[in-house]
Coordinates of C-alpha atoms in Angstrom, one line a residue:
M1 CA -3.8 174.0 200.8
K2 CA -5.9 174.9 197.5
P3 CA -5.7 171.9 194.9
S4 CA -3.8 173.2 191.7
Y5 CA -6.0 173.2 188.2
A6 CA -3.2 170.5 187.6
D7 CA -5.0 168.1 190.4
A8 CA -8.9 169.0 189.2
P9 CA -10.6 165.8 187.9
Y10 CA -10.7 166.7 184.3
A11 CA -10.4 164.4 181.4
D12 CA -8.0 164.6 178.9
S13 CA -10.7 166.1 176.5
D14 CA -11.9 168.7 178.7
R15 CA -7.7 170.0 179.0
L16 CA -6.6 173.0 176.9
S17 CA -4.1 171.0 174.9
P18 CA -0.5 172.4 174.2
G19 CA -1.4 173.1 170.3
D20 CA -4.6 175.2 171.1
F21 CA -3.0 177.1 173.8
Q22 CA -0.5 177.9 171.1
R23 CA -3.0 179.4 169.1
L24 CA -4.5 181.1 171.6
A25 CA -1.1 182.6 173.1
E26 CA -0.5 183.8 169.4
F27 CA -3.5 185.8 169.0
I28 CA -3.6 187.5 172.8
N29 CA -0.2 188.7 172.0
S30 CA -0.8 189.7 169.0
Y31 CA -3.9 191.7 169.9
S32 CA -3.0 192.9 173.5
G33 CA 0.6 192.5 173.6
I34 CA 0.4 190.4 176.5
K35 CA 2.8 187.6 176.2
M36 CA 1.5 184.1 177.2
P37 CA 4.3 181.8 178.2
A38 CA 3.7 177.8 178.3
S39 CA 4.0 178.6 182.1
K40 CA 0.4 180.2 182.1
R41 CA -1.2 177.4 180.2
L42 CA -3.1 176.1 183.3
M43 CA -4.0 179.8 184.4
L44 CA -5.8 180.4 180.6
E45 CA -7.2 177.0 181.1
G46 CA -8.9 178.1 184.1
R47 CA -9.9 181.3 183.2
L48 CA -11.8 180.1 180.0
R49 CA -14.0 177.5 181.5
R50 CA -16.3 180.0 182.5
R51 CA -16.2 181.3 179.2
L52 CA -17.1 177.5 177.7
R53 CA -19.9 177.5 180.3
A54 CA -21.2 181.0 179.4
T55 CA -21.0 179.8 175.5
G56 CA -22.1 176.3 175.7
I57 CA -19.5 175.2 173.7
A58 CA -18.5 171.7 174.6
S59 CA -14.5 171.5 174.6
F60 CA -11.6 173.7 174.3
A61 CA -10.5 172.0 171.1
D62 CA -14.4 172.9 169.9
Y63 CA -13.8 176.5 171.5
C64 CA -10.6 177.3 169.5
D65 CA -12.4 176.0 166.3
H66 CA -15.1 178.4 167.0
L67 CA -12.5 181.3 167.4
F68 CA -10.1 180.4 164.5
E69 CA -11.8 178.2 161.8
G70 CA -15.4 179.5 162.5
A71 CA -16.9 183.2 162.7
G72 CA -16.5 183.4 166.4
L73 CA -13.4 185.2 166.9
E74 CA -15.3 189.0 165.5
T75 CA -17.8 188.2 168.7
E76 CA -15.9 186.3 171.4
A77 CA -12.2 188.4 170.9
L78 CA -13.3 190.6 173.6
Y79 CA -14.7 188.3 175.9
L80 CA -11.2 186.4 175.5
I81 CA -9.3 189.2 176.2
D82 CA -11.4 190.1 179.5
A83 CA -11.0 186.5 180.7
V84 CA -7.0 186.7 180.4
T85 CA -6.4 190.2 181.3
T86 CA -4.8 191.0 184.9
N87 CA -6.8 193.9 186.8
K88 CA -4.7 194.3 189.9
T89 CA -5.3 197.8 191.1
D90 CA -5.5 199.9 194.4
F91 CA -6.2 203.6 195.4
F92 CA -3.4 205.1 195.8
R93 CA -0.7 202.4 194.7
E94 CA 2.8 203.8 194.9
P95 CA 1.9 206.7 196.8
T96 CA 5.3 208.7 196.1
H97 CA 3.7 209.1 193.0
F98 CA 0.9 211.5 194.1
D99 CA 3.1 212.6 196.6
A100 CA 5.2 214.0 193.5
L101 CA 2.0 215.1 191.6
T102 CA 1.2 217.6 194.6
R103 CA 4.5 219.0 195.5
T104 CA 6.0 218.8 191.7
V105 CA 3.8 218.2 188.7
L106 CA 0.7 220.3 189.7
P107 CA 2.8 223.5 191.0
D108 CA 5.3 223.5 187.8
L109 CA 2.3 223.0 185.3
Q110 CA 0.5 226.0 187.1
N111 CA 3.1 228.1 187.2
R112 CA 3.4 227.6 183.6
G113 CA 0.2 228.9 182.8
H114 CA -1.8 225.6 182.7
N115 CA -5.2 226.1 184.5
S116 CA -6.8 223.7 182.5
L117 CA -5.3 219.8 182.6
R118 CA -5.6 217.1 180.5
I119 CA -4.5 213.6 182.2
W120 CA -4.6 210.2 180.8
S121 CA -4.7 207.2 182.9
A122 CA -4.2 204.3 180.4
A123 CA -4.6 200.8 181.7
C124 CA -7.3 202.1 184.3
S125 CA -8.9 198.7 185.7
I126 CA -11.8 199.4 187.5
G127 CA -11.0 202.8 188.2
A128 CA -9.1 202.9 191.5
E129 CA -6.1 205.2 189.8
P130 CA -8.3 207.6 187.9
Y131 CA -10.6 208.5 191.1
T132 CA -7.1 208.6 193.0
I133 CA -5.7 211.3 190.3
A134 CA -9.3 213.1 190.5
M135 CA -9.2 213.2 194.6
V136 CA -5.8 214.6 194.4
C137 CA -6.3 217.2 191.6
A138 CA -9.7 218.1 193.6
D139 CA -8.0 218.4 196.7
Y140 CA -4.6 220.4 195.3
A141 CA -7.1 222.9 193.7
E142 CA -9.3 223.5 196.7
T143 CA -6.1 224.6 198.8
Q144 CA -4.3 226.7 196.1
A145 CA -4.2 230.4 196.0
A146 CA -2.9 230.3 192.5
G147 CA -6.6 230.1 191.3
P148 CA -8.7 227.2 189.8
L149 CA -7.6 224.6 188.4
K150 CA -9.8 222.5 186.1
T151 CA -9.0 219.0 185.5
F152 CA -10.2 216.3 183.3
I153 CA -8.9 212.8 183.5
L154 CA -9.5 210.4 180.5
A155 CA -9.3 206.6 181.6
T156 CA -8.7 203.7 179.1
D157 CA -8.3 200.3 179.1
L158 CA -8.6 197.3 176.9
S159 CA -11.3 195.6 179.1
S160 CA -15.2 196.1 178.7
D161 CA -15.6 194.3 181.9
V162 CA -13.3 196.8 184.0
L163 CA -14.7 199.7 182.2
R164 CA -18.0 198.9 183.3
A165 CA -17.4 198.8 187.1
A166 CA -14.9 202.0 186.6
R167 CA -18.1 204.0 185.6
H168 CA -19.9 202.6 188.4
G169 CA -17.3 203.8 191.1
V170 CA -18.5 201.5 193.5
Y171 CA -15.8 199.8 195.9
P172 CA -15.6 197.3 198.9
A173 CA -15.0 199.2 202.3
A174 CA -11.5 197.2 202.5
M175 CA -10.5 198.4 198.9
V176 CA -10.6 202.2 199.7
A177 CA -8.7 201.9 203.3
P178 CA -5.7 203.4 201.4
V179 CA -7.4 206.7 200.9
P180 CA -6.6 209.0 203.6
P181 CA -9.7 210.0 205.8
N182 CA -10.1 213.6 204.6
L183 CA -10.5 212.6 201.2
R184 CA -12.4 209.4 202.1
R185 CA -15.2 211.9 203.6
R186 CA -15.1 214.4 200.9
Y187 CA -15.0 212.3 198.0
M188 CA -16.9 209.1 198.8
R189 CA -20.1 208.1 200.4
G190 CA -21.8 205.2 202.0
S191 CA -23.7 202.7 199.3
A192 CA -27.3 203.0 199.2
S193 CA -27.5 199.1 198.8
D194 CA -24.6 198.3 200.9
R195 CA -23.1 199.8 203.8
A196 CA -20.2 197.7 203.2
Q197 CA -19.3 199.4 200.1
A198 CA -18.1 203.1 199.3
R199 CA -19.1 205.1 196.1
I200 CA -17.3 208.0 194.4
I201 CA -19.2 211.2 195.0
P202 CA -21.0 212.5 191.2
E203 CA -18.9 215.5 191.3
L204 CA -15.3 213.6 191.3
R205 CA -17.0 211.1 189.0
A206 CA -17.8 213.9 186.4
M207 CA -14.0 214.6 186.3
V208 CA -13.5 211.3 184.5
G209 CA -14.6 209.9 181.4
F210 CA -13.9 206.2 180.6
A211 CA -13.8 204.9 177.1
R212 CA -12.1 201.6 175.6
L213 CA -8.5 201.8 174.1
N214 CA -5.8 199.4 173.1
L215 CA -2.3 200.4 173.8
M216 CA -2.0 197.8 170.8
D217 CA -3.3 200.0 168.2
E218 CA -0.8 202.2 166.0
T219 CA -2.5 205.5 166.9
Y220 CA -4.3 206.6 170.2
P221 CA -7.6 208.9 169.1
V222 CA -7.4 210.9 172.7
G223 CA -7.7 214.1 171.4
D224 CA -5.5 217.2 172.2
P225 CA -2.2 216.3 173.6
M226 CA -2.3 215.4 177.7
Q227 CA -0.3 217.3 180.2
I228 CA 0.3 214.0 182.5
I229 CA -0.3 210.8 181.4
F230 CA -0.2 207.5 183.8
C231 CA 0.7 204.3 182.2
R232 CA 1.8 202.1 185.4
N233 CA 2.2 198.3 185.7
V234 CA 1.4 197.4 182.1
L235 CA 4.8 197.5 180.2
I236 CA 5.6 194.6 182.4
Y237 CA 3.4 192.1 180.6
F238 CA 4.6 193.1 177.0
D239 CA 8.1 192.3 175.2
K240 CA 10.7 195.3 174.7
P241 CA 10.0 195.7 171.2
T242 CA 6.3 196.3 172.3
Q243 CA 7.4 198.4 175.2
Y244 CA 9.5 200.9 173.4
A245 CA 6.3 200.8 170.4
V246 CA 3.8 201.7 173.2
L247 CA 5.8 204.6 174.9
D248 CA 7.0 206.0 171.5
R249 CA 2.9 206.7 171.0
L250 CA 2.5 207.8 174.6
C251 CA 5.2 210.3 174.3
Q252 CA 3.5 211.2 171.0
R253 CA 0.2 212.2 173.0
L254 CA 2.1 213.8 175.6
E255 CA 2.8 217.8 175.2
T256 CA 6.4 219.1 175.7
G257 CA 7.2 219.6 179.3
G258 CA 4.2 216.9 180.6
Y259 CA 5.0 214.3 182.7
L260 CA 4.6 210.5 182.3
F261 CA 4.2 208.1 184.9
L262 CA 5.4 204.8 184.8
G263 CA 5.4 201.7 187.3
H264 CA 7.8 201.3 189.7
S265 CA 9.4 198.0 188.2
E266 CA 9.2 199.5 184.6
S267 CA 12.3 201.1 182.8
V268 CA 12.6 203.2 179.8
T269 CA 16.6 202.1 179.6
G270 CA 18.1 201.5 176.1
F271 CA 15.0 203.2 174.5
D272 CA 15.1 206.4 172.4
L273 CA 12.6 208.4 173.8
P274 CA 12.2 212.2 174.3
I275 CA 12.0 212.4 177.8
R276 CA 14.1 212.8 181.1
A277 CA 13.9 211.0 184.3
V278 CA 12.4 213.6 187.1
G279 CA 11.8 211.3 190.1
G280 CA 11.0 207.7 190.6
T281 CA 9.9 206.5 187.4
I282 CA 8.3 209.7 186.5
F283 CA 9.7 211.5 183.2
Q284 CA 9.1 214.9 181.5
K285 CA 8.9 215.3 177.7
T286 CA 11.9 217.5 176.4

């Protein structure tokens, strides 16, 4: 059995005190919307040890003083957020959404005259979601007789680290296992440097643009309205008022008749939003 952080042989001076945890938790919540209850103190302590080593700061107390009493927050905030964000992602995660995209959403939009689509993958992590969307849209466009379908996918995340990985588009072979074999053959190639890895082909990478965006910002500068927005498994980290505020801003960036995809455990119950349910955690703007 792996030892817990609590079992680690650290002196009290090398631990994150309740007071310093509270300071960090309040900042993380205000900056990113992520809730940090007291039960996450040891998790945060473990993740921040790497930042202490990277910065050469001797203790958590000194690190917090550097952030909140010195001038460190301006340069360290992004590293702090990168350290605490959870970046769970998979190709074809929640596959029923991609079935609905092919069978219902894309045909409906194309039948309504959309031969050019703007799709937003919010909280894209290391890129598995936007590249999955790109594969599905490219495959759909090649198999339809209704004419060409040009697709641009905007993929955003709070973490600059995961965006760098996403732009690279290289993944362990085990991670791409959920990709159907026919799509894997067409849209992925073996990595030149490591045969145990797969890389998204250039033509598919060209469909996706990556940018840093904080869902806690008051406005989302994403350009023209989107026909489709994926924001899945993100709201679960927010409290109810923050969930509503984020959803309201997402709906503002979605054109009427466009589609919003949420995670399977997320709900809009009790929120006054201009959307209606059309499938399992799939909504259409009214």
